[in-house]
Structures are given as C-alpha cells and as structure tokens.
C-alpha cells in the first residue's frame, strides 16, 4: 500500500486536484450548499456538538503534516514551513472551536467525517512531499519572503474577520450584517483570507501538494461564499448593494 502511494505520488495528487475540480463544478452548477452553519437543514442524519465537530475535523491537520515533514530533520526551511502550518491549525482546531458562540448548535456528523478525511489526505500529501523532496533552502529567497508576507496578510484577514463574526454572535443570537474592515468589500473576508494564506504557503514551498491545497481551499470556499452572499441578500433588505461575495469589486 505505502509502496503504491510513493510510486504514484504525483499521479495521486493530480487525481486529488481533479476530484476538487469536479466538486467545485458540482457545487457551482447544482447550487448545493454544505449543510452546516446557516445552511444546515433538517434530516441531515446524526448531529454532534458544533465546537467538538470543529475540533475533530481539524485536529488531524494539526498533527499529520508537521509530524511527517519534521522527519526531514536539521532543515531550517522545513521547520519554517511546519511552523506556519502549525500556527494556522492551532488556531483552527483548538482556539477557534473554543471561541465560537455557537456552542448549543450542532453539526452533521457526515460533514465532520468528510472534513476529517480531507484533512488526513491533505496532511499526508503535504507532509510526505516536504519529508521526501524539500532540500535545505536559503530562508531569504525572494519567493519565501514574499510568500510569508502573503501568508500573514491572509491570516490577518482570516482571523480579524472570524473575530468580527464571533463578536456579532455575542451581542445577540441569530445573524447580523457584519460591517467594517474587509466586510466593506466582501461578504466572506474570512474565506478570502484563508485562500490568500494557502496561496502564500504555495509561494513559500511551491509543489503539486501545496498547489492542491490552495486549489481545494478555493474550490470549497468560493461556492460557499457565493451561497452566503445570496443568503445575506435574501435575508436583509438593506444589505449593502456594492458588496461582493469574496473577491473585492469582482465576484
Ligand atoms: P462562517 O463565516 O459561515 O461562520 C463563522 C462563525 O461566525 C460561525 O460561528 C457562524 O455561526 C458565525 N457567523 C457567521 N456569520 C455571522 C453573522 N452574520 N452574524 C452572526 N454570526 C455569524 O464560516 P465557517 O463556519 O464556514 O468557517 C469558519 C472558518 O473555517 C473560516 O475562517 C474559514 O475560512 C475556515 N474554513 C476553511 C475551509 C478550508 O477549506 N480551508 C473550509 C471551511 C472553513 P453559524 O455557524 O451559526 O453560522
């Protein structure tokens, strides 16, 4: 099994990207929404606590990629890449679930299991790529410095936007129109920030594996942002007309 995995590593990642593209096309054309958060529907099978669900979904990512990649030891570049990854997933799997004000809400177990599986596959591809293929590299290479900047700008947009949404829920249950910062331009700046982060990661450590992660994030979050945007416009008559879904002035 592991022999097959390593021999067909590139081919498997290409299949993984193709699956992401098919998912994207399906989500766009079917207008189907991943049924969690505001898009949750009745009869979605077994439900579990929302915060616990987030922890289960994201925890494999926190562990798998750093553990695999750090076997490529004595390589400061690998340490840097694993650190960036760990930073993101420490927030997403530990801090974010403790902070969201949706503790009484539930999430369908099938959403949790599909994201859990995604994080295992994605962690394996990225971790093994770094373990097997990344040589010692000067940390001040142009692409690394710019990529790190892009990564942190994305992280800043993602976290400040998530913070804004979390604080809205503190004021009252239900949904409000978010205002200020990047919400002036788009309905889902948290998703935009997440996509920018993984673009930065791809720039720091370009590979088919990091490309697949950037693409999958876009394939997943662009349709969801479009659905959120339509939902806001249906729910709030006074929703800002010039606000876009995810890409300022464009989409
Ligand atoms: P949402 O923007 O849908 O929700 C974030 C949190 O804010 C939820 O707790 C939500 O509550 C609450 N919220 C959202 N909008 C409002 C509002 N207008 N008023 C009050 N509360 C609101 O994000 P997701 O839950 O889909 O994602 C959370 C994070 O995970 C994001 O940072 C995202 O980028 C990341 N993510 C990354 C993915 C990837 O592929 N890399 C995939 C999915 C998420 P409720 O749950 O009740 O709607």
Coordinates of C-alpha atoms and ligand atoms in Angstrom, one line a residue:
X1 CA 0.0 0.0 0.0
X2 CA 2.7 2.5 1.0
X3 CA 4.8 1.3 -2.0
X4 CA 1.9 2.2 -4.3
X5 CA 1.5 5.6 -2.5
X6 CA 5.1 6.6 -3.0
X7 CA 5.4 5.3 -6.6
X8 CA 2.3 7.1 -7.7
X9 CA 2.6 10.2 -5.5
X10 CA 2.3 12.8 -8.3
X11 CA -0.4 10.9 -10.1
X12 CA -2.4 10.6 -6.9
X13 CA -2.2 14.4 -6.2
X14 CA -3.3 15.0 -9.8
X15 CA -6.3 12.8 -9.2
X16 CA -6.9 14.7 -5.9
X17 CA -6.9 18.0 -7.8
X18 CA -9.3 16.6 -10.4
X19 CA -11.7 15.5 -7.6
X20 CA -11.5 19.0 -6.2
X21 CA -12.3 20.5 -9.6
X22 CA -15.3 18.1 -10.1
X23 CA -16.6 19.1 -6.6
X24 CA -16.2 22.8 -7.5
X25 CA -18.2 22.4 -10.8
X26 CA -20.8 20.3 -9.0
X27 CA -21.2 22.9 -6.2
X28 CA -21.4 25.8 -8.6
X29 CA -23.9 24.2 -11.0
X30 CA -26.1 22.3 -8.6
X31 CA -26.2 25.3 -6.2
X32 CA -25.9 22.7 -3.3
X33 CA -24.7 24.1 0.0
X34 CA -22.6 22.2 2.5
X35 CA -25.3 21.9 5.2
X36 CA -23.7 23.4 8.3
X37 CA -23.9 26.8 10.0
X38 CA -26.6 29.0 8.3
X39 CA -27.2 26.4 5.6
X40 CA -28.0 23.5 7.9
X41 CA -31.2 21.6 7.1
X42 CA -33.5 19.2 8.9
X43 CA -32.9 15.4 8.4
X44 CA -29.1 15.6 7.9
X45 CA -28.5 12.5 10.0
X46 CA -26.7 12.3 13.2
X47 CA -25.7 15.7 14.7
X48 CA -22.9 16.5 17.2
X49 CA -21.8 19.5 19.2
X50 CA -20.5 22.2 16.9
X51 CA -17.3 23.0 18.8
X52 CA -16.4 19.3 19.2
X53 CA -17.1 18.9 15.5
X54 CA -14.6 21.6 14.5
X55 CA -12.0 20.1 16.8
X56 CA -12.5 16.6 15.3
X57 CA -12.4 17.9 11.7
X58 CA -9.3 20.0 12.0
X59 CA -7.1 18.2 14.6
X60 CA -5.6 15.6 12.1
X61 CA -4.3 18.5 10.1
X62 CA -2.5 20.0 13.1
X63 CA -0.7 16.7 13.7
X64 CA -0.1 14.8 10.5
X65 CA 1.7 17.3 8.3
X66 CA 4.2 18.6 11.0
X67 CA 4.9 15.1 12.3
X68 CA 5.7 13.8 8.7
X69 CA 7.6 16.8 7.5
X70 CA 9.8 17.2 10.6
X71 CA 11.3 13.8 9.8
X72 CA 13.2 15.8 7.2
X73 CA 15.3 17.0 10.1
X74 CA 18.1 19.5 10.5
X75 CA 16.5 21.6 7.8
X76 CA 15.5 25.1 9.0
X77 CA 13.3 25.6 5.9
X78 CA 11.2 22.6 6.8
X79 CA 10.9 24.0 10.4
X80 CA 9.6 27.2 9.0
X81 CA 7.1 25.6 6.7
X82 CA 5.8 23.3 9.5
X83 CA 5.6 26.3 11.9
X84 CA 3.4 28.3 9.5
X85 CA 1.1 25.3 9.1
X86 CA 1.0 24.6 12.8
X87 CA 0.2 28.2 13.6
X88 CA -2.8 28.1 11.3
X89 CA -4.1 24.8 12.5
X90 CA -3.5 25.5 16.2
X91 CA -5.9 28.4 15.8
X92 CA -8.4 26.4 13.6
X93 CA -8.5 23.2 15.7
X94 CA -8.0 24.5 19.3
X95 CA -8.7 28.2 19.6
X96 CA -11.5 28.7 17.0
X97 CA -13.8 26.0 18.4
X98 CA -13.4 27.3 22.0
X99 CA -14.3 30.9 20.8
X100 CA -17.3 30.4 18.5
X101 CA -20.5 31.4 20.1
X102 CA -22.5 28.5 18.6
X103 CA -21.9 26.1 21.4
X104 CA -25.5 25.0 21.5
X105 CA -25.5 24.5 17.8
X106 CA -25.0 21.1 16.1
X107 CA -23.1 20.0 13.0
X108 CA -23.9 16.9 10.9
X109 CA -21.5 14.0 11.5
X110 CA -21.1 13.5 7.8
X111 CA -19.7 17.0 7.4
X112 CA -17.3 16.3 10.2
X113 CA -16.2 13.0 8.7
X114 CA -15.7 14.4 5.2
X115 CA -13.6 17.3 6.5
X116 CA -11.7 14.9 8.8
X117 CA -10.9 12.7 5.7
X118 CA -9.9 15.7 3.7
X119 CA -7.5 16.9 6.4
X120 CA -5.9 13.4 6.6
X121 CA -5.4 13.2 2.8
X122 CA -4.2 16.8 2.6
X123 CA -1.9 16.4 5.6
X124 CA -0.4 13.2 4.1
X125 CA 0.3 14.8 0.7
X126 CA 1.8 17.9 2.1
X127 CA 3.7 16.2 4.9
X128 CA 5.2 13.5 2.7
X129 CA 6.2 15.9 0.0
X130 CA 8.1 18.0 2.5
X131 CA 9.7 15.0 4.1
X132 CA 10.8 13.5 0.8
X133 CA 11.5 16.4 -1.5
X134 CA 12.4 19.6 0.2
X135 CA 16.1 20.5 0.3
X136 CA 17.9 22.9 2.6
X137 CA 17.0 26.4 1.3
X138 CA 18.1 29.9 2.0
X139 CA 15.3 31.4 4.1
X140 CA 15.7 34.8 2.4
X141 CA 14.9 33.6 -1.1
X142 CA 12.6 36.1 -2.8
X143 CA 9.6 33.7 -3.0
X144 CA 9.9 32.7 0.6
X145 CA 9.9 36.3 1.9
X146 CA 7.0 37.4 -0.3
X147 CA 5.1 34.1 0.3
X148 CA 5.5 34.6 4.1
X149 CA 4.1 38.2 3.7
X150 CA 1.1 36.9 1.7
X151 CA 0.6 34.1 4.2
X152 CA 0.5 36.5 7.2
X153 CA -1.7 39.1 5.4
X154 CA -4.1 36.2 4.6
X155 CA -4.0 35.0 8.2
X156 CA -4.7 38.6 9.5
X157 CA -7.7 39.0 7.2
X158 CA -9.0 35.5 8.2
X159 CA -8.6 35.9 11.9
X160 CA -9.9 39.5 12.2
X161 CA -12.9 38.6 10.0
X162 CA -13.7 35.5 12.1
X163 CA -13.3 37.7 15.2
X164 CA -15.8 40.1 13.9
X165 CA -18.4 37.4 13.2
X166 CA -17.8 35.8 16.6
X167 CA -18.3 39.2 18.3
X168 CA -21.6 39.7 16.4
X169 CA -22.9 36.5 17.9
X170 CA -22.0 37.8 21.4
X171 CA -24.4 40.7 21.0
X172 CA -27.4 38.7 20.0
X173 CA -28.3 35.2 18.8
X174 CA -29.0 34.9 15.1
X175 CA -27.3 36.7 12.3
X176 CA -26.5 40.4 11.8
X177 CA -25.0 42.3 8.9
X178 CA -21.2 42.4 9.5
X179 CA -19.7 45.9 9.0
X180 CA -16.2 47.4 8.8
X181 CA -12.7 46.3 7.7
X182 CA -12.8 43.9 4.7
X183 CA -16.6 43.4 5.2
X184 CA -16.9 46.8 3.4
X185 CA -15.9 44.9 0.2
X186 CA -17.0 41.3 0.5
X187 CA -19.5 39.2 2.4
X188 CA -16.9 36.5 3.3
X189 CA -13.5 38.1 4.1
X190 CA -12.6 35.2 6.4
X191 CA -12.8 32.8 3.3
X192 CA -10.8 35.3 1.2
X193 CA -8.1 35.4 3.9
X194 CA -8.0 31.6 4.1
X195 CA -7.5 31.4 0.3
X196 CA -4.7 34.1 0.4
X197 CA -3.0 32.2 3.3
X198 CA -2.7 29.0 1.3
X199 CA -1.6 31.0 -1.8
X200 CA 1.2 32.4 0.4
X201 CA 2.0 28.8 1.5
X202 CA 2.2 27.7 -2.1
X203 CA 4.6 30.6 -2.9
X204 CA 6.9 29.7 0.1
X205 CA 7.1 26.0 -0.8
X206 CA 5.8 25.5 -4.4
X207 CA 4.8 21.9 -5.2
X208 CA 1.9 19.9 -6.6
X209 CA 0.9 19.2 -2.9
X210 CA 0.8 22.8 -1.8
X211 CA -0.9 23.7 -5.1
X212 CA -3.6 21.1 -4.5
X213 CA -4.3 22.6 -1.0
X214 CA -4.6 26.1 -2.4
X215 CA -6.9 24.8 -5.2
X216 CA -9.1 22.7 -2.8
X217 CA -9.5 25.7 -0.5
X218 CA -10.6 27.8 -3.4
X219 CA -12.9 25.1 -4.8
X220 CA -14.6 24.7 -1.4
X221 CA -14.8 28.3 -0.2
X222 CA -15.7 30.2 -3.4
X223 CA -19.1 28.4 -3.9
X224 CA -19.8 28.7 -0.1
X225 CA -19.0 32.4 -0.2
X226 CA -21.4 32.8 -3.2
X227 CA -24.1 30.9 -1.2
X228 CA -23.5 33.1 1.9
X229 CA -23.7 36.2 -0.2
X230 CA -27.0 35.3 -1.8
X231 CA -28.3 34.3 1.7
X232 CA -27.4 37.7 3.1
X233 CA -29.1 39.5 0.2
X234 CA -32.3 37.4 0.7
X235 CA -32.3 37.8 4.5
X236 CA -31.5 41.6 4.8
X237 CA -33.4 44.1 2.6
X238 CA -30.8 46.7 3.5
X239 CA -27.8 44.6 2.7
X240 CA -25.0 46.8 1.1
X241 CA -25.6 46.6 -2.7
X242 CA -21.9 47.2 -3.7
X243 CA -20.5 44.4 -1.5
X244 CA -19.3 41.4 -3.4
X245 CA -19.2 37.7 -2.3
X246 CA -15.4 37.0 -1.9
X247 CA -13.2 39.0 -4.4
X248 CA -13.4 42.8 -3.9
X249 CA -15.0 44.6 -6.9
X250 CA -15.2 41.4 -8.9
X251 CA -17.1 38.3 -7.5
Ligands
LIG1 P1 -18.8 31.3 8.6 O1 -18.4 32.7 8.1 O2 -20.0 30.7 8.0 O3 -19.1 31.4 10.2 C1 -18.0 31.7 11.1 C2 -18.7 31.8 12.5 O4 -19.4 33.1 12.6 C3 -19.7 30.8 12.8 O5 -19.7 30.5 14.2 C4 -21.0 31.5 12.4 O6 -22.2 30.9 13.1 C5 -20.8 32.9 12.8 N1 -21.4 33.9 11.9 C6 -21.2 33.9 10.6 N2 -21.8 35.0 10.0 C7 -22.5 35.6 11.0 C8 -23.3 36.7 11.1 N3 -23.6 37.4 10.0 N4 -23.8 37.1 12.3 C9 -23.5 36.4 13.4 N5 -22.7 35.3 13.4 C10 -22.2 34.9 12.2 O7 -17.5 30.4 8.5 P2 -17.4 28.8 8.5 O8 -18.0 28.3 9.8 O9 -17.8 28.2 7.2 O10 -15.8 28.7 8.6 C11 -15.1 29.0 9.8 C12 -13.6 29.2 9.5 O11 -13.1 28.0 8.9 C13 -13.3 30.3 8.4 O12 -12.2 31.0 8.9 C14 -13.0 29.5 7.2 O13 -12.1 30.2 6.4 C15 -12.4 28.2 7.7 N6 -12.7 27.1 6.8 C16 -11.7 26.6 5.9 C17 -12.0 25.7 5.0 C18 -10.9 25.2 4.0 O14 -11.3 24.6 3.0 N7 -9.6 25.5 4.2 C19 -13.3 25.1 4.9 C20 -14.3 25.6 5.8 C21 -14.0 26.6 6.7 P3 -23.1 29.8 12.4 O15 -22.2 28.5 12.4 O16 -24.2 29.7 13.4 O17 -23.5 30.2 11.0

